[in-house]
CSV table of C-alpha atoms and ligand atoms in Angstrom, one decimal:
chain,number,residue,atom,x,y,z
A,88,MET,CA,-21.5,54.6,71.0
A,89,LYS,CA,-23.1,53.2,67.3
A,90,ARG,CA,-26.3,54.3,66.6
A,91,LEU,CA,-28.8,52.2,64.5
A,92,LEU,CA,-31.7,53.1,63.1
A,93,SER,CA,-34.2,51.2,60.8
A,94,GLY,CA,-37.7,50.0,59.8
A,95,ILE,CA,-39.7,48.2,57.7
A,96,LYS,CA,-42.9,50.1,55.7
A,97,PRO,CA,-46.8,49.1,56.9
A,98,SER,CA,-47.5,48.9,52.8
A,99,GLY,CA,-48.5,45.3,52.9
A,100,ASP,CA,-48.0,41.8,54.9
A,101,LEU,CA,-44.8,41.8,55.2
A,102,ASN,CA,-42.9,38.8,53.4
A,103,ILE,CA,-40.0,36.6,54.3
A,104,GLY,CA,-38.0,38.9,51.8
A,105,GLY,CA,-38.3,42.0,54.1
A,106,TYR,CA,-37.3,39.3,56.9
A,107,GLY,CA,-34.2,38.7,55.1
A,108,GLY,CA,-33.4,41.7,54.5
A,109,ALA,CA,-33.7,43.8,57.3
A,110,LEU,CA,-35.8,42.0,60.5
A,111,ARG,CA,-32.9,39.0,60.7
A,112,GLN,CA,-30.9,41.8,60.9
A,113,TYR,CA,-32.3,44.6,63.4
A,114,VAL,CA,-32.6,41.1,66.0
A,115,ASN,CA,-28.9,39.7,65.1
A,116,LEU,CA,-27.9,43.5,65.6
A,117,GLN,CA,-29.6,45.1,68.5
A,118,HIS,CA,-27.3,43.9,71.0
A,119,ASP,CA,-24.2,45.8,69.4
A,120,TYR,CA,-25.5,49.7,68.9
A,121,GLU,CA,-28.0,51.9,70.6
A,122,ALA,CA,-30.8,50.6,68.1
A,123,TYR,CA,-34.1,52.8,67.2
A,124,PHE,CA,-37.2,50.0,65.1
A,125,PHE,CA,-39.8,52.4,63.6
A,126,VAL,CA,-42.6,51.6,62.0
A,127,PRO,CA,-42.7,54.7,58.8
A,128,ASP,CA,-46.1,54.7,58.5
A,129,PHE,CA,-45.9,58.4,57.2
A,130,HIS,CA,-43.9,56.1,53.6
A,131,ALA,CA,-46.6,53.8,53.4
A,132,VAL,CA,-49.2,56.6,52.8
A,133,THR,CA,-47.2,57.1,50.0
A,134,VAL,CA,-49.8,55.1,47.9
A,135,TYR,CA,-52.7,54.8,48.7
A,136,GLN,CA,-53.6,52.4,52.0
A,137,ASP,CA,-57.0,51.9,53.3
A,138,PRO,CA,-57.3,53.5,56.4
A,139,ARG,CA,-58.4,50.7,58.2
A,140,LYS,CA,-55.5,48.3,57.1
A,141,LEU,CA,-52.8,51.1,57.8
A,142,HIS,CA,-54.5,51.1,60.8
A,143,GLN,CA,-54.0,47.2,61.5
A,144,ARG,CA,-50.8,46.4,59.6
A,145,THR,CA,-49.2,48.8,61.4
A,146,ARG,CA,-49.5,47.4,64.9
A,147,ASP,CA,-48.9,43.8,62.7
A,148,ILE,CA,-45.4,45.7,61.7
A,149,ALA,CA,-44.6,47.1,65.4
A,150,ALA,CA,-45.9,43.4,67.1
A,151,LEU,CA,-43.6,41.3,64.1
A,152,TYR,CA,-40.5,43.5,64.9
A,153,ILE,CA,-41.0,41.8,68.8
A,154,ALA,CA,-42.1,38.8,67.8
A,155,SER,CA,-39.0,37.9,66.0
A,156,GLY,CA,-36.5,39.1,68.6
A,157,ILE,CA,-36.1,42.9,69.3
A,158,ASP,CA,-36.3,43.2,72.7
A,159,PRO,CA,-37.8,46.6,73.5
A,160,ARG,CA,-36.5,46.9,76.6
A,161,LYS,CA,-33.1,47.4,74.7
A,162,ALA,CA,-34.1,48.9,71.9
A,163,THR,CA,-36.5,52.1,70.8
A,164,ILE,CA,-39.6,50.2,68.6
A,165,PHE,CA,-41.9,53.4,68.1
A,166,LEU,CA,-44.3,55.1,64.9
A,167,GLN,CA,-42.8,57.6,62.7
A,168,SER,CA,-45.7,59.2,62.9
A,169,GLN,CA,-46.0,59.7,66.6
A,170,VAL,CA,-43.0,61.5,66.3
A,171,PRO,CA,-43.6,65.2,64.5
A,172,ALA,CA,-39.6,66.4,64.0
A,173,HIS,CA,-40.3,63.4,60.8
A,174,ALA,CA,-41.7,65.7,59.2
A,175,GLU,CA,-40.2,68.7,60.1
A,176,LEU,CA,-36.8,68.0,59.6
A,177,GLY,CA,-38.4,66.2,56.3
A,178,TRP,CA,-39.1,69.7,54.3
A,179,LEU,CA,-36.7,71.4,56.0
A,180,LEU,CA,-34.2,68.3,53.9
A,181,GLU,CA,-36.7,69.4,50.5
A,182,THR,CA,-34.4,72.5,50.7
A,183,GLN,CA,-31.1,70.6,50.0
A,184,ALA,CA,-32.0,67.7,48.2
A,185,HIS,CA,-31.9,68.6,44.2
A,186,PHE,CA,-34.9,67.8,41.9
A,187,GLY,CA,-32.6,65.4,39.0
A,188,GLU,CA,-31.3,63.7,42.0
A,189,LEU,CA,-34.6,62.1,43.0
A,190,LYS,CA,-35.6,61.6,39.4
A,191,ARG,CA,-32.5,59.6,39.2
A,192,MET,CA,-33.9,57.0,41.7
A,193,THR,CA,-34.5,54.1,40.5
A,194,GLN,CA,-37.4,52.8,43.4
A,195,PHE,CA,-39.2,55.7,42.4
A,196,LYS,CA,-39.1,54.7,38.2
A,197,GLU,CA,-40.3,51.1,39.4
A,198,LYS,CA,-42.9,52.1,41.4
A,199,SER,CA,-44.6,54.8,39.2
A,200,ASP,CA,-44.6,52.9,35.8
A,201,GLY,CA,-47.5,52.6,34.1
A,202,LYS,CA,-49.5,54.6,36.6
A,203,ASP,CA,-51.8,57.3,35.4
A,204,THR,CA,-50.9,59.5,38.6
A,205,VAL,CA,-48.8,59.3,42.0
A,206,SER,CA,-48.5,61.5,44.6
A,207,SER,CA,-45.7,64.2,45.3
A,208,ALA,CA,-45.2,62.5,48.2
A,209,LEU,CA,-43.4,59.5,46.3
A,210,PHE,CA,-41.6,61.6,44.4
A,211,THR,CA,-40.2,63.2,47.9
A,212,TYR,CA,-40.1,60.0,50.1
A,213,PRO,CA,-36.2,59.4,50.2
A,214,VAL,CA,-35.9,62.6,51.1
A,215,LEU,CA,-37.7,61.9,54.3
A,216,MET,CA,-36.3,58.7,54.8
A,217,ALA,CA,-32.6,60.8,54.9
A,218,ALA,CA,-34.7,62.9,57.9
A,219,ASP,CA,-35.8,59.8,59.5
A,220,VAL,CA,-32.0,58.4,59.8
A,221,LEU,CA,-30.5,61.6,60.4
A,222,LEU,CA,-32.2,63.6,63.1
A,223,TYR,CA,-31.2,59.9,65.5
A,224,GLN,CA,-27.8,60.4,64.0
A,225,ALA,CA,-27.6,57.3,63.6
A,226,THR,CA,-24.2,55.7,62.5
A,227,HIS,CA,-26.1,52.7,60.7
A,228,VAL,CA,-28.4,51.7,58.7
A,229,PRO,CA,-29.5,48.3,58.3
A,230,VAL,CA,-31.3,47.5,54.9
A,231,GLY,CA,-32.1,45.1,52.0
A,232,ASP,CA,-30.2,46.5,48.8
A,233,ASP,CA,-33.1,48.1,47.2
A,234,GLN,CA,-32.3,51.3,49.6
A,235,LYS,CA,-28.7,50.9,49.2
A,236,GLN,CA,-29.4,53.7,46.6
A,237,HIS,CA,-31.5,55.7,48.7
A,238,LEU,CA,-28.9,55.2,51.6
A,239,GLU,CA,-26.1,57.1,49.0
A,240,LEU,CA,-28.7,59.8,49.2
A,241,THR,CA,-29.1,60.6,52.5
A,242,ARG,CA,-25.9,60.4,52.8
A,243,ASP,CA,-25.3,62.6,50.0
A,244,VAL,CA,-28.0,65.8,51.6
A,245,ALA,CA,-26.6,65.0,55.2
A,246,GLU,CA,-22.7,66.0,53.5
A,247,ARG,CA,-24.5,68.8,51.4
A,248,PHE,CA,-26.0,70.1,54.6
A,249,ASN,CA,-22.9,70.4,56.8
A,250,ASN,CA,-20.9,71.9,54.4
A,251,ARG,CA,-23.2,74.8,54.0
A,252,PHE,CA,-24.4,75.1,57.2
A,253,GLY,CA,-21.8,73.2,59.7
A,254,SER,CA,-21.4,69.9,60.7
A,255,THR,CA,-24.8,69.1,61.7
A,256,PHE,CA,-25.7,65.5,60.8
A,257,ILE,CA,-24.1,62.0,61.5
A,258,ILE,CA,-23.2,60.4,57.9
A,259,PRO,CA,-24.3,57.2,58.3
A,260,GLU,CA,-23.4,53.3,56.5
A,261,PRO,CA,-25.4,50.8,54.9
A,262,ILE,CA,-25.2,47.8,56.4
A,263,ILE,CA,-26.4,45.1,54.3
A,264,GLN,CA,-25.5,42.0,54.6
A,265,ASP,CA,-23.9,39.4,51.7
A,266,ILE,CA,-26.4,36.7,51.7
A,267,GLY,CA,-30.2,37.9,52.3
A,268,SER,CA,-30.0,41.4,51.3
A,269,ARG,CA,-32.5,40.9,48.0
A,270,VAL,CA,-34.8,38.0,48.1
A,271,MET,CA,-36.5,37.6,44.7
A,272,GLY,CA,-39.9,36.9,43.5
A,273,LEU,CA,-40.2,32.9,43.5
A,274,ASP,CA,-42.3,33.6,39.9
A,275,ASP,CA,-39.8,35.4,38.8
A,276,PRO,CA,-36.2,35.8,40.6
A,277,SER,CA,-35.6,39.2,38.4
A,278,LYS,CA,-37.9,40.3,40.6
A,279,LYS,CA,-37.6,41.5,44.3
A,280,MET,CA,-40.2,40.0,46.5
A,281,SER,CA,-42.0,42.9,47.8
A,282,LYS,CA,-45.5,43.7,49.7
A,283,SER,CA,-47.0,45.1,46.7
A,284,ASN,CA,-46.2,42.4,44.3
A,285,PRO,CA,-50.2,41.7,44.0
A,286,ASN,CA,-48.8,38.0,43.0
A,287,LYS,CA,-50.4,36.1,45.3
A,288,ASN,CA,-48.0,33.0,45.0
A,289,SER,CA,-44.9,35.1,44.7
A,290,CYS,CA,-44.0,35.7,48.1
A,291,VAL,CA,-44.5,33.9,51.3
A,292,HIS,CA,-45.4,36.2,53.8
A,293,MET,CA,-44.5,35.7,57.8
A,294,MET,CA,-48.4,35.1,59.0
A,295,ASP,CA,-48.3,32.2,55.4
A,296,SER,CA,-50.1,29.0,57.4
A,297,PRO,CA,-47.6,25.7,57.1
A,298,GLU,CA,-49.8,24.3,54.6
A,299,ASP,CA,-49.1,27.7,52.1
A,300,ILE,CA,-45.5,28.4,52.7
A,301,ARG,CA,-45.4,24.1,51.3
A,302,ARG,CA,-48.2,25.6,48.1
A,303,LYS,CA,-46.0,28.0,47.6
A,304,PHE,CA,-42.3,26.8,47.4
A,305,SER,CA,-43.7,23.5,45.9
A,306,LYS,CA,-44.8,25.6,43.2
A,307,ALA,CA,-41.7,27.7,42.7
A,308,VAL,CA,-40.0,28.2,39.7
A,309,THR,CA,-36.4,26.6,39.0
A,310,ASP,CA,-34.4,25.2,35.6
A,311,SER,CA,-34.0,22.1,33.8
A,312,GLU,CA,-30.8,21.4,35.4
A,313,GLY,CA,-32.1,19.7,38.6
A,314,GLU,CA,-28.9,21.0,39.8
A,315,VAL,CA,-29.0,22.4,43.8
A,316,ARG,CA,-26.2,24.9,43.3
A,317,HIS,CA,-25.8,28.6,43.9
A,318,ASP,CA,-24.9,30.9,40.8
A,319,TRP,CA,-27.1,34.3,40.8
A,320,GLU,CA,-25.6,34.2,36.6
A,321,GLN,CA,-26.5,30.7,35.5
A,322,LYS,CA,-29.3,29.8,37.9
A,323,PRO,CA,-30.7,32.9,39.5
A,324,ALA,CA,-34.3,31.2,40.7
A,325,VAL,CA,-32.6,28.2,42.7
A,326,SER,CA,-29.6,30.4,44.1
A,327,ASN,CA,-33.3,32.7,45.5
A,328,LEU,CA,-34.1,29.7,46.9
A,329,ILE,CA,-30.9,28.6,48.7
A,330,GLU,CA,-30.3,31.8,50.1
A,331,ILE,CA,-33.7,31.9,51.4
A,332,TYR,CA,-32.9,28.1,52.8
A,333,SER,CA,-29.9,30.0,54.2
A,334,VAL,CA,-31.2,32.7,55.9
A,335,PHE,CA,-33.8,30.5,57.4
A,336,SER,CA,-31.4,27.6,58.4
A,337,GLU,CA,-28.6,30.3,59.9
A,338,GLU,CA,-26.1,27.2,57.6
A,339,ASP,CA,-23.6,28.7,55.4
A,340,ILE,CA,-24.3,28.2,51.6
A,341,SER,CA,-22.4,25.2,50.7
A,342,ILE,CA,-23.5,23.5,53.9
A,343,ILE,CA,-26.7,23.5,52.4
A,344,GLU,CA,-25.2,23.0,48.2
A,345,LYS,CA,-23.5,19.5,50.0
A,346,ARG,CA,-26.8,18.1,51.6
A,347,TYR,CA,-28.5,18.7,48.2
A,348,ASP,CA,-25.8,17.1,46.1
A,349,GLY,CA,-27.5,14.8,43.6
A,350,GLN,CA,-30.8,14.8,45.4
A,351,GLY,CA,-32.9,17.4,42.8
A,352,TYR,CA,-35.7,19.9,43.4
A,353,GLY,CA,-38.7,18.0,44.8
A,354,THR,CA,-36.4,17.3,48.0
A,355,PHE,CA,-34.8,20.4,49.0
A,356,LYS,CA,-38.5,22.2,48.0
A,357,LYS,CA,-40.1,20.3,50.5
A,358,GLU,CA,-36.8,20.4,53.0
A,359,LEU,CA,-37.2,24.6,52.4
A,360,ALA,CA,-39.8,24.8,53.3
A,361,GLU,CA,-39.9,23.2,56.6
A,362,VAL,CA,-36.9,25.3,57.4
A,363,VAL,CA,-38.9,28.0,56.3
A,364,ILE,CA,-42.2,27.2,58.6
A,365,GLU,CA,-40.2,25.8,61.4
A,366,LYS,CA,-38.3,29.2,62.1
A,367,LEU,CA,-41.9,31.0,61.4
A,368,LEU,CA,-44.5,29.1,63.4
A,369,PRO,CA,-43.0,30.3,67.2
A,370,ILE,CA,-43.0,34.1,65.7
A,371,GLN,CA,-46.6,33.3,65.3
A,372,GLU,CA,-47.5,32.3,68.0
A,373,LYS,CA,-45.8,35.4,69.7
A,374,PHE,CA,-47.4,37.6,67.1
A,375,HIS,CA,-50.5,36.4,68.6
A,376,GLN,CA,-50.1,37.0,71.9
A,377,ILE,CA,-48.9,40.0,71.4
A,378,VAL,CA,-50.3,42.6,68.6
A,379,ASP,CA,-54.2,43.8,70.4
A,380,SER,CA,-52.3,44.0,73.7
A,381,SER,CA,-52.0,46.7,75.7
A,382,GLU,CA,-48.6,46.3,76.6
A,383,LEU,CA,-47.9,46.8,73.1
A,384,ASP,CA,-49.9,50.5,73.2
A,385,ARG,CA,-47.2,50.5,76.2
A,386,ILE,CA,-44.0,49.0,74.2
A,387,LEU,CA,-45.0,52.2,71.4
A,388,ILE,CA,-46.3,55.1,73.8
A,389,ASP,CA,-42.4,55.4,75.4
A,390,GLY,CA,-40.8,54.3,72.5
A,391,ALA,CA,-42.3,57.6,71.2
A,392,GLN,CA,-41.2,59.5,74.0
A,393,ARG,CA,-37.6,57.9,73.9
A,394,ALA,CA,-37.1,58.7,70.3
A,395,ALA,CA,-39.1,62.3,70.1
A,396,GLN,CA,-36.6,63.2,72.7
A,397,THR,CA,-33.6,62.2,70.5
A,398,ALA,CA,-35.1,64.1,67.4
A,399,SER,CA,-35.9,66.7,68.8
A,400,GLY,CA,-32.4,67.5,70.0
A,401,THR,CA,-31.9,67.7,66.2
A,402,LEU,CA,-33.9,69.1,64.7
A,403,LEU,CA,-33.4,72.4,67.1
A,404,ALA,CA,-29.1,72.1,65.7
A,405,ALA,CA,-30.4,71.9,62.0
A,406,LYS,CA,-33.3,75.0,62.4
A,407,LYS,CA,-30.1,77.0,64.7
A,408,ALA,CA,-27.8,76.3,61.4
A,409,MET,CA,-30.1,77.2,58.8
A,410,GLY,CA,-30.7,80.9,60.5
A,411,PHE,CA,-34.4,79.9,61.6
A,412,VAL,CA,-35.7,82.0,65.2
A,413,THR,CA,-35.1,79.3,68.2
A,414,PHE,CA,-36.7,80.4,71.7
B,230,ATP,P1,-42.6,48.2,49.0
B,230,ATP,O1,-43.1,47.2,47.7
B,230,ATP,O2,-44.0,48.7,49.6
B,230,ATP,O3,-41.5,49.3,49.5
B,230,ATP,P2,-41.5,46.3,50.8
B,230,ATP,O4,-41.3,44.6,50.5
B,230,ATP,O5,-40.2,46.7,49.7
B,230,ATP,O6,-42.3,46.8,50.3
B,230,ATP,P3,-40.2,48.1,52.8
B,230,ATP,O7,-40.9,48.6,54.2
B,230,ATP,O8,-40.4,49.1,52.3
B,230,ATP,O9,-40.4,46.5,52.2
B,230,ATP,O10,-38.7,47.4,53.0
B,230,ATP,C1,-38.3,47.4,54.1
B,230,ATP,C2,-37.2,47.0,54.2
B,230,ATP,O11,-37.4,45.7,53.8
B,230,ATP,C3,-35.8,47.7,53.9
B,230,ATP,O12,-34.8,47.6,54.1
B,230,ATP,C4,-35.8,46.7,52.2
B,230,ATP,O13,-34.5,47.1,51.7
B,230,ATP,C5,-36.2,45.4,52.8
B,230,ATP,N1,-36.2,44.7,51.8
B,230,ATP,C6,-37.5,44.2,51.0
B,230,ATP,N2,-38.2,43.3,50.1
B,230,ATP,C7,-37.3,42.8,50.6
B,230,ATP,C8,-36.4,41.5,50.0
B,230,ATP,N3,-36.8,41.3,49.0
B,230,ATP,N4,-35.1,41.2,49.7
B,230,ATP,C9,-34.5,41.8,51.1
B,230,ATP,N5,-34.4,42.6,51.4
B,230,ATP,C10,-35.5,43.3,51.6
B,231,MG,MG1,-39.4,48.8,49.3
């Protein structure tokens, strides 16, 4: 059976970018794979997180997985920090990753840009990500476009390890969709919509109220042409909005273009907001039912046990291959 692993960091309030690039794919793919969805809380702390907020957001992300339609009876849902093998394999793989290749990671460049100090964990975090994926022998990893480079690093490190120590890890493939894999900021279509972006009008959060969603889309930048046409080169802002529409309505781009032909941006943006609201309302409702429930605790405890079983087998194989004494 093909196996899938992916996760969303509890580093901020989840926005519709993470939904388009990741969460929506999780929901669609869970039936065709043996699926593991985890909350990478160790990754979140590569940048300072207020402990109380981290605690709440970790539950929030897990609850959003379920509220969005991931079935915990089918998929394994767990917290990274509950499975110690991640940190252990992360360390072993750091001995195989090269300083030079980590220095080339564009996410590190972007996230460290302009900061006086950055944690060394921010620099090495792609290696921990490699450990996350390889521990489960995942064949496929659904990600947004921004994670493509990190997944290539995962493949390189796995191949290097296999060549040196014997075949241990499955080499994973990314799954990146055509539409929705790079949702850009509503204020600036050259920057991706991100949890860590301080400009609150740049992104729509999964838990935003209908009024906030309407206001944010009405303020979203467009261009002076007035034509609803998908063309990333000429019309990046409008193309971004069309893709968001397509993600939430699950309609083809061409249908959307036809519907709004000659209608101008005002109508399009208004109806876009309603399409997003309609999808988010039931997710928000379910979220509130489960986020503080003991059912969520049970799902996460059970998930961590199942995950640890798979992970410990791979970790043992990797340690043996490297020559560690194991009993
Ligand atoms: P941070 O700014 O802290 O990195 P983030 O919003 O990028 O947060 P992540 O947890 O890093 O969220 O990413 C979770 C998943 O969502 C990844 O697969 C990532 O590729 C995808 N993703 C994040 N932002 C977007 C976006 N704007 N468009 C499409 N996919 C995205
Ligand atoms: Mg990110």
